[in-house]
Amino acid sequence: MVDYENIKVIGFDADDTLWVNETYFRDAEAEFSKLLSKYETPNKIDQELFKMEIGNLGLYGYGVKAFTLSMVECALDLSNKNVSPKTIEAILNIGKTMLNQPVEVLDGVEEVLEVLSTKYRLILATKGDLLDQERKLERSKLSPYFHHIEVLSDKKENNYSKLLKHLKVDPSEFLMIGNSLKSDVLPLVNIGAQAIHVPFHTTWAHEEVEEKEKNGKSYHTIENIRDVLKLLK
């Protein structure tokens, strides 16, 4: 049963919920694949880079800097350490380009934040690199709508439980809105909070979930973030 009657605090994911993010990673992967094309096929390069990223999550966490380090490591592995300094420089420039991308706020986001901020306490709960997320938030000009901003090392049940305890918010009073079932929806439902899924057209493979993980879970999926206002009226 999905019931928003008791909600007092609403959390928003950032990347691909408030602004475009994953698209830049897909473009970067394509560019990386071209740089390494003399060593492997595009499909193999994509597979090996993904494996490197997942293997490095425990060390580097999430975000562009972690992704860039994984690209460098992957290039060294695929080339058997024969990759040129020029190619390494090009890989680093891919990362720098990603960090300097303009922040494209998604359609309807500011309208929704403006309405909800008058009725609820809003928080931003995202994962990734702290400096990069702070930069994107500043460029988005959305920070005035948020009472609290939290950059999490991960988005699992225990991370959310600690955050809500810190904010002195009962799970039954909390609603999370985001594009990832794995990070923004299922962990919240599992701890007794509510969640609304707003899919983005591109999803990182690591964030995908199997059908069996969704079974029996109560949450809403909407097409556009504006639909949140219909659910919370």
PDB file of C-alpha atoms in Angstrom:
ATOM      1  CA  MET A   1       0.000   0.000   0.000  1.00  0.00           C
ATOM      2  CA  VAL A   2       1.491   3.336  -1.100  1.00  0.00           C
ATOM      3  CA  ASP A   3       0.422   6.110   1.251  1.00  0.00           C
ATOM      4  CA  TYR A   4       1.984   9.568   1.380  1.00  0.00           C
ATOM      5  CA  GLU A   5      -0.243  10.914   4.158  1.00  0.00           C
ATOM      6  CA  ASN A   6       2.501  10.904   6.816  1.00  0.00           C
ATOM      7  CA  ILE A   7       5.318  12.253   4.647  1.00  0.00           C
ATOM      8  CA  LYS A   8       7.182  15.198   6.160  1.00  0.00           C
ATOM      9  CA  VAL A   9      10.574  14.977   4.437  1.00  0.00           C
ATOM     10  CA  ILE A  10      11.259  14.290   0.741  1.00  0.00           C
ATOM     11  CA  GLY A  11      14.638  13.207  -0.556  1.00  0.00           C
ATOM     12  CA  PHE A  12      15.767  13.699  -4.142  1.00  0.00           C
ATOM     13  CA  ASP A  13      18.493  11.879  -6.010  1.00  0.00           C
ATOM     14  CA  ALA A  14      20.661  14.210  -8.121  1.00  0.00           C
ATOM     15  CA  ASP A  15      22.215  12.586 -11.205  1.00  0.00           C
ATOM     16  CA  ASP A  16      19.614  11.738 -13.873  1.00  0.00           C
ATOM     17  CA  THR A  17      16.823  12.806 -11.516  1.00  0.00           C
ATOM     18  CA  LEU A  18      17.522  16.525 -11.257  1.00  0.00           C
ATOM     19  CA  TRP A  19      20.003  16.863 -14.108  1.00  0.00           C
ATOM     20  CA  VAL A  20      21.570  14.917 -16.987  1.00  0.00           C
ATOM     21  CA  ASN A  21      24.503  12.699 -16.024  1.00  0.00           C
ATOM     22  CA  GLU A  22      24.596   9.170 -17.462  1.00  0.00           C
ATOM     23  CA  THR A  23      24.543  10.444 -21.044  1.00  0.00           C
ATOM     24  CA  TYR A  24      28.012  11.935 -20.510  1.00  0.00           C
ATOM     25  CA  PHE A  25      29.325   8.592 -19.265  1.00  0.00           C
ATOM     26  CA  ARG A  26      28.018   6.811 -22.372  1.00  0.00           C
ATOM     27  CA  ASP A  27      29.714   9.413 -24.590  1.00  0.00           C
ATOM     28  CA  ALA A  28      32.950   9.018 -22.622  1.00  0.00           C
ATOM     29  CA  GLU A  29      32.844   5.219 -22.969  1.00  0.00           C
ATOM     30  CA  ALA A  30      32.480   5.568 -26.739  1.00  0.00           C
ATOM     31  CA  GLU A  31      35.460   7.918 -26.864  1.00  0.00           C
ATOM     32  CA  PHE A  32      37.512   5.587 -24.664  1.00  0.00           C
ATOM     33  CA  SER A  33      36.649   2.676 -26.949  1.00  0.00           C
ATOM     34  CA  LYS A  34      37.996   4.567 -29.959  1.00  0.00           C
ATOM     35  CA  LEU A  35      41.250   5.323 -28.146  1.00  0.00           C
ATOM     36  CA  LEU A  36      41.773   1.613 -27.391  1.00  0.00           C
ATOM     37  CA  SER A  37      40.466   0.273 -30.727  1.00  0.00           C
ATOM     38  CA  LYS A  38      43.875  -1.074 -31.815  1.00  0.00           C
ATOM     39  CA  TYR A  39      43.922  -3.412 -28.810  1.00  0.00           C
ATOM     40  CA  GLU A  40      40.382  -4.832 -28.617  1.00  0.00           C
ATOM     41  CA  THR A  41      36.873  -4.770 -30.062  1.00  0.00           C
ATOM     42  CA  PRO A  42      34.427  -2.115 -28.812  1.00  0.00           C
ATOM     43  CA  ASN A  43      32.300  -4.734 -27.050  1.00  0.00           C
ATOM     44  CA  LYS A  44      35.287  -6.233 -25.240  1.00  0.00           C
ATOM     45  CA  ILE A  45      36.526  -2.785 -24.214  1.00  0.00           C
ATOM     46  CA  ASP A  46      33.106  -1.912 -22.779  1.00  0.00           C
ATOM     47  CA  GLN A  47      32.977  -5.201 -20.854  1.00  0.00           C
ATOM     48  CA  GLU A  48      36.467  -4.814 -19.416  1.00  0.00           C
ATOM     49  CA  LEU A  49      35.911  -1.197 -18.425  1.00  0.00           C
ATOM     50  CA  PHE A  50      32.683  -2.113 -16.630  1.00  0.00           C
ATOM     51  CA  LYS A  51      34.460  -4.946 -14.771  1.00  0.00           C
ATOM     52  CA  MET A  52      37.238  -2.528 -13.790  1.00  0.00           C
ATOM     53  CA  GLU A  53      34.719   0.038 -12.504  1.00  0.00           C
ATOM     54  CA  ILE A  54      32.859  -2.521 -10.411  1.00  0.00           C
ATOM     55  CA  GLY A  55      36.107  -3.929  -9.046  1.00  0.00           C
ATOM     56  CA  ASN A  56      37.219  -0.448  -8.026  1.00  0.00           C
ATOM     57  CA  LEU A  57      34.000   0.696  -6.330  1.00  0.00           C
ATOM     58  CA  GLY A  58      35.265  -0.330  -2.911  1.00  0.00           C
ATOM     59  CA  LEU A  59      38.428   1.743  -3.398  1.00  0.00           C
ATOM     60  CA  TYR A  60      37.361   4.723  -5.471  1.00  0.00           C
ATOM     61  CA  GLY A  61      33.617   4.931  -4.936  1.00  0.00           C
ATOM     62  CA  TYR A  62      31.395   6.570  -7.548  1.00  0.00           C
ATOM     63  CA  GLY A  63      31.765   9.557  -9.834  1.00  0.00           C
ATOM     64  CA  VAL A  64      33.846  10.912 -12.681  1.00  0.00           C
ATOM     65  CA  LYS A  65      37.215  10.733 -10.916  1.00  0.00           C
ATOM     66  CA  ALA A  66      36.702   7.060 -10.069  1.00  0.00           C
ATOM     67  CA  PHE A  67      35.588   6.427 -13.648  1.00  0.00           C
ATOM     68  CA  THR A  68      38.703   8.167 -15.031  1.00  0.00           C
ATOM     69  CA  LEU A  69      41.042   6.100 -12.853  1.00  0.00           C
ATOM     70  CA  SER A  70      39.279   2.950 -14.024  1.00  0.00           C
ATOM     71  CA  MET A  71      39.726   3.995 -17.655  1.00  0.00           C
ATOM     72  CA  VAL A  72      43.456   4.465 -17.092  1.00  0.00           C
ATOM     73  CA  GLU A  73      43.774   1.055 -15.409  1.00  0.00           C
ATOM     74  CA  CYS A  74      41.713  -0.590 -18.109  1.00  0.00           C
ATOM     75  CA  ALA A  75      43.874   0.948 -20.847  1.00  0.00           C
ATOM     76  CA  LEU A  76      47.012  -0.376 -19.157  1.00  0.00           C
ATOM     77  CA  ASP A  77      45.503  -3.862 -18.887  1.00  0.00           C
ATOM     78  CA  LEU A  78      44.115  -4.075 -22.418  1.00  0.00           C
ATOM     79  CA  SER A  79      47.362  -2.807 -23.961  1.00  0.00           C
ATOM     80  CA  ASN A  80      49.530  -5.036 -21.751  1.00  0.00           C
ATOM     81  CA  LYS A  81      51.031  -1.763 -20.437  1.00  0.00           C
ATOM     82  CA  ASN A  82      51.975  -0.619 -23.949  1.00  0.00           C
ATOM     83  CA  VAL A  83      49.521   2.272 -24.087  1.00  0.00           C
ATOM     84  CA  SER A  84      51.248   5.537 -24.943  1.00  0.00           C
ATOM     85  CA  PRO A  85      51.540   8.578 -22.644  1.00  0.00           C
ATOM     86  CA  LYS A  86      49.581  10.492 -25.307  1.00  0.00           C
ATOM     87  CA  THR A  87      46.661   8.073 -24.941  1.00  0.00           C
ATOM     88  CA  ILE A  88      46.783   8.312 -21.147  1.00  0.00           C
ATOM     89  CA  GLU A  89      46.666  12.095 -21.511  1.00  0.00           C
ATOM     90  CA  ALA A  90      43.649  11.751 -23.822  1.00  0.00           C
ATOM     91  CA  ILE A  91      41.904   9.562 -21.225  1.00  0.00           C
ATOM     92  CA  LEU A  92      42.547  12.141 -18.498  1.00  0.00           C
ATOM     93  CA  ASN A  93      41.109  14.795 -20.807  1.00  0.00           C
ATOM     94  CA  ILE A  94      37.934  12.720 -21.206  1.00  0.00           C
ATOM     95  CA  GLY A  95      37.514  12.919 -17.438  1.00  0.00           C
ATOM     96  CA  LYS A  96      38.220  16.652 -17.343  1.00  0.00           C
ATOM     97  CA  THR A  97      35.701  17.251 -20.117  1.00  0.00           C
ATOM     98  CA  MET A  98      33.076  15.346 -18.124  1.00  0.00           C
ATOM     99  CA  LEU A  99      33.777  17.436 -15.020  1.00  0.00           C
ATOM    100  CA  ASN A 100      33.396  20.629 -17.020  1.00  0.00           C
ATOM    101  CA  GLN A 101      30.119  19.700 -18.696  1.00  0.00           C
ATOM    102  CA  PRO A 102      27.311  22.245 -18.291  1.00  0.00           C
ATOM    103  CA  VAL A 103      24.569  21.211 -15.872  1.00  0.00           C
ATOM    104  CA  GLU A 104      21.366  20.498 -17.780  1.00  0.00           C
ATOM    105  CA  VAL A 105      18.460  20.553 -15.325  1.00  0.00           C
ATOM    106  CA  LEU A 106      15.743  18.140 -16.417  1.00  0.00           C
ATOM    107  CA  ASP A 107      12.319  19.275 -17.533  1.00  0.00           C
ATOM    108  CA  GLY A 108       9.907  20.031 -14.703  1.00  0.00           C
ATOM    109  CA  VAL A 109      12.456  19.719 -11.894  1.00  0.00           C
ATOM    110  CA  GLU A 110      12.535  23.307 -10.675  1.00  0.00           C
ATOM    111  CA  GLU A 111       8.757  23.596 -10.889  1.00  0.00           C
ATOM    112  CA  VAL A 112       8.356  20.525  -8.656  1.00  0.00           C
ATOM    113  CA  LEU A 113      10.985  21.676  -6.148  1.00  0.00           C
ATOM    114  CA  GLU A 114       9.399  25.103  -5.927  1.00  0.00           C
ATOM    115  CA  VAL A 115       5.979  23.657  -5.094  1.00  0.00           C
ATOM    116  CA  LEU A 116       7.139  20.932  -2.710  1.00  0.00           C
ATOM    117  CA  SER A 117       9.557  23.167  -0.784  1.00  0.00           C
ATOM    118  CA  THR A 118       6.583  25.151   0.530  1.00  0.00           C
ATOM    119  CA  LYS A 119       4.979  22.032   2.014  1.00  0.00           C
ATOM    120  CA  TYR A 120       7.813  19.639   2.897  1.00  0.00           C
ATOM    121  CA  ARG A 121      11.397  19.649   4.085  1.00  0.00           C
ATOM    122  CA  LEU A 122      13.485  18.699   1.047  1.00  0.00           C
ATOM    123  CA  ILE A 123      16.882  17.023   1.135  1.00  0.00           C
ATOM    124  CA  LEU A 124      19.306  16.037  -1.607  1.00  0.00           C
ATOM    125  CA  ALA A 125      20.697  12.521  -1.178  1.00  0.00           C
ATOM    126  CA  THR A 126      23.198  11.559  -3.842  1.00  0.00           C
ATOM    127  CA  LYS A 127      26.336   9.490  -4.250  1.00  0.00           C
ATOM    128  CA  GLY A 128      29.513  10.304  -6.128  1.00  0.00           C
ATOM    129  CA  ASP A 129      32.435  12.657  -5.748  1.00  0.00           C
ATOM    130  CA  LEU A 130      31.768  15.421  -3.210  1.00  0.00           C
ATOM    131  CA  LEU A 131      33.512  18.214  -5.122  1.00  0.00           C
ATOM    132  CA  ASP A 132      31.807  17.323  -8.408  1.00  0.00           C
ATOM    133  CA  GLN A 133      28.358  17.080  -6.835  1.00  0.00           C
ATOM    134  CA  GLU A 134      28.826  20.417  -5.071  1.00  0.00           C
ATOM    135  CA  ARG A 135      29.867  21.975  -8.372  1.00  0.00           C
ATOM    136  CA  LYS A 136      26.829  20.592 -10.197  1.00  0.00           C
ATOM    137  CA  LEU A 137      24.464  21.703  -7.463  1.00  0.00           C
ATOM    138  CA  GLU A 138      25.889  25.220  -7.538  1.00  0.00           C
ATOM    139  CA  ARG A 139      25.632  25.433 -11.337  1.00  0.00           C
ATOM    140  CA  SER A 140      22.091  24.057 -11.277  1.00  0.00           C
ATOM    141  CA  LYS A 141      20.986  26.923  -8.991  1.00  0.00           C
ATOM    142  CA  LEU A 142      18.718  24.442  -7.175  1.00  0.00           C
ATOM    143  CA  SER A 143      20.409  24.527  -3.759  1.00  0.00           C
ATOM    144  CA  PRO A 144      17.985  27.083  -2.195  1.00  0.00           C
ATOM    145  CA  TYR A 145      15.216  24.480  -2.327  1.00  0.00           C
ATOM    146  CA  PHE A 146      17.084  22.001  -0.101  1.00  0.00           C
ATOM    147  CA  HIS A 147      17.166  21.986   3.685  1.00  0.00           C
ATOM    148  CA  HIS A 148      19.989  19.427   3.774  1.00  0.00           C
ATOM    149  CA  ILE A 149      22.483  18.002   1.249  1.00  0.00           C
ATOM    150  CA  GLU A 150      24.109  14.603   1.741  1.00  0.00           C
ATOM    151  CA  VAL A 151      26.694  12.960  -0.529  1.00  0.00           C
ATOM    152  CA  LEU A 152      26.647   9.274   0.394  1.00  0.00           C
ATOM    153  CA  SER A 153      29.418   6.759  -0.214  1.00  0.00           C
ATOM    154  CA  ASP A 154      26.692   4.327  -1.305  1.00  0.00           C
ATOM    155  CA  LYS A 155      22.915   4.053  -1.308  1.00  0.00           C
ATOM    156  CA  LYS A 156      22.108   0.901   0.574  1.00  0.00           C
ATOM    157  CA  GLU A 157      19.634   0.332   3.390  1.00  0.00           C
ATOM    158  CA  ASN A 158      22.168   1.048   6.127  1.00  0.00           C
ATOM    159  CA  ASN A 159      23.260   4.315   4.435  1.00  0.00           C
ATOM    160  CA  TYR A 160      19.690   5.570   4.359  1.00  0.00           C
ATOM    161  CA  SER A 161      18.983   4.378   7.906  1.00  0.00           C
ATOM    162  CA  LYS A 162      21.990   6.314   9.205  1.00  0.00           C
ATOM    163  CA  LEU A 163      20.961   9.405   7.255  1.00  0.00           C
ATOM    164  CA  LEU A 164      17.397   9.351   8.590  1.00  0.00           C
ATOM    165  CA  LYS A 165      18.637   8.770  12.125  1.00  0.00           C
ATOM    166  CA  HIS A 166      20.998  11.727  11.770  1.00  0.00           C
ATOM    167  CA  LEU A 167      18.138  13.901  10.497  1.00  0.00           C
ATOM    168  CA  LYS A 168      15.821  12.567  13.224  1.00  0.00           C
ATOM    169  CA  VAL A 169      13.274  11.459  10.621  1.00  0.00           C
ATOM    170  CA  ASP A 170      11.223   8.299  11.003  1.00  0.00           C
ATOM    171  CA  PRO A 171      11.237   6.135   7.829  1.00  0.00           C
ATOM    172  CA  SER A 172       7.418   6.319   7.726  1.00  0.00           C
ATOM    173  CA  GLU A 173       7.727  10.106   7.310  1.00  0.00           C
ATOM    174  CA  PHE A 174      10.255   9.941   4.455  1.00  0.00           C
ATOM    175  CA  LEU A 175       9.788   9.768   0.691  1.00  0.00           C
ATOM    176  CA  MET A 176      12.659   9.322  -1.773  1.00  0.00           C
ATOM    177  CA  ILE A 177      12.431  10.291  -5.443  1.00  0.00           C
ATOM    178  CA  GLY A 178      14.972   9.052  -7.973  1.00  0.00           C
ATOM    179  CA  ASN A 179      15.729   7.346 -11.262  1.00  0.00           C
ATOM    180  CA  SER A 180      17.388   4.182  -9.926  1.00  0.00           C
ATOM    181  CA  LEU A 181      15.350   1.284  -8.537  1.00  0.00           C
ATOM    182  CA  LYS A 182      18.496  -0.175  -7.010  1.00  0.00           C
ATOM    183  CA  SER A 183      19.687   2.999  -5.294  1.00  0.00           C
ATOM    184  CA  ASP A 184      16.689   5.297  -4.866  1.00  0.00           C
ATOM    185  CA  VAL A 185      13.670   3.023  -4.482  1.00  0.00           C
ATOM    186  CA  LEU A 186      14.109  -0.537  -3.217  1.00  0.00           C
ATOM    187  CA  PRO A 187      16.410   0.275  -0.249  1.00  0.00           C
ATOM    188  CA  LEU A 188      13.858   2.820   1.004  1.00  0.00           C
ATOM    189  CA  VAL A 189      10.894   0.487   0.652  1.00  0.00           C
ATOM    190  CA  ASN A 190      12.882  -2.143   2.523  1.00  0.00           C
ATOM    191  CA  ILE A 191      13.372   0.119   5.565  1.00  0.00           C
ATOM    192  CA  GLY A 192       9.751   1.239   5.719  1.00  0.00           C
ATOM    193  CA  ALA A 193       9.957   4.499   3.790  1.00  0.00           C
ATOM    194  CA  GLN A 194       8.191   5.438   0.557  1.00  0.00           C
ATOM    195  CA  ALA A 195       9.751   5.922  -2.877  1.00  0.00           C
ATOM    196  CA  ILE A 196       8.824   7.188  -6.322  1.00  0.00           C
ATOM    197  CA  HIS A 197      10.668   5.937  -9.383  1.00  0.00           C
ATOM    198  CA  VAL A 198      11.277   8.434 -12.209  1.00  0.00           C
ATOM    199  CA  PRO A 199      13.151   6.461 -14.913  1.00  0.00           C
ATOM    200  CA  PHE A 200      15.822   8.150 -17.012  1.00  0.00           C
ATOM    201  CA  HIS A 201      16.263   7.004 -20.610  1.00  0.00           C
ATOM    202  CA  THR A 202      19.780   5.691 -19.901  1.00  0.00           C
ATOM    203  CA  THR A 203      20.711   3.505 -16.925  1.00  0.00           C
ATOM    204  CA  TRP A 204      24.168   2.310 -15.891  1.00  0.00           C
ATOM    205  CA  ALA A 205      24.280  -1.498 -15.922  1.00  0.00           C
ATOM    206  CA  HIS A 206      25.300  -1.534 -12.246  1.00  0.00           C
ATOM    207  CA  GLU A 207      22.003   0.151 -11.326  1.00  0.00           C
ATOM    208  CA  GLU A 208      19.777  -2.364 -13.130  1.00  0.00           C
ATOM    209  CA  VAL A 209      17.752  -4.864 -11.084  1.00  0.00           C
ATOM    210  CA  GLU A 210      16.131  -8.185 -11.918  1.00  0.00           C
ATOM    211  CA  GLU A 211      12.359  -8.585 -12.005  1.00  0.00           C
ATOM    212  CA  LYS A 212      12.376 -10.821  -8.919  1.00  0.00           C
ATOM    213  CA  GLU A 213      13.886  -7.975  -6.878  1.00  0.00           C
ATOM    214  CA  LYS A 214      10.866  -5.779  -7.702  1.00  0.00           C
ATOM    215  CA  ASN A 215       8.237  -8.386  -6.830  1.00  0.00           C
ATOM    216  CA  GLY A 216       6.014  -7.466  -3.897  1.00  0.00           C
ATOM    217  CA  LYS A 217       7.514  -3.983  -3.525  1.00  0.00           C
ATOM    218  CA  SER A 218       5.114  -1.043  -3.228  1.00  0.00           C
ATOM    219  CA  TYR A 219       6.165   2.136  -5.012  1.00  0.00           C
ATOM    220  CA  HIS A 220       5.000   4.379  -7.818  1.00  0.00           C
ATOM    221  CA  THR A 221       6.702   4.728 -11.202  1.00  0.00           C
ATOM    222  CA  ILE A 222       6.013   7.943 -13.087  1.00  0.00           C
ATOM    223  CA  GLU A 223       7.017   9.175 -16.542  1.00  0.00           C
ATOM    224  CA  ASN A 224       7.781  12.783 -15.705  1.00  0.00           C
ATOM    225  CA  ILE A 225       8.839  14.331 -12.420  1.00  0.00           C
ATOM    226  CA  ARG A 226       5.866  16.712 -12.632  1.00  0.00           C
ATOM    227  CA  ASP A 227       3.638  13.702 -11.913  1.00  0.00           C
ATOM    228  CA  VAL A 228       4.947  13.804  -8.324  1.00  0.00           C
ATOM    229  CA  LEU A 229       2.655  16.774  -7.740  1.00  0.00           C
ATOM    230  CA  LYS A 230      -0.370  14.681  -8.728  1.00  0.00           C
ATOM    231  CA  LEU A 231       0.580  11.952  -6.252  1.00  0.00           C
ATOM    232  CA  LEU A 232       1.176  14.361  -3.364  1.00  0.00           C
ATOM    233  CA  LYS A 233      -1.827  16.630  -3.877  1.00  0.00           C
TER     234      LYS A 233
END
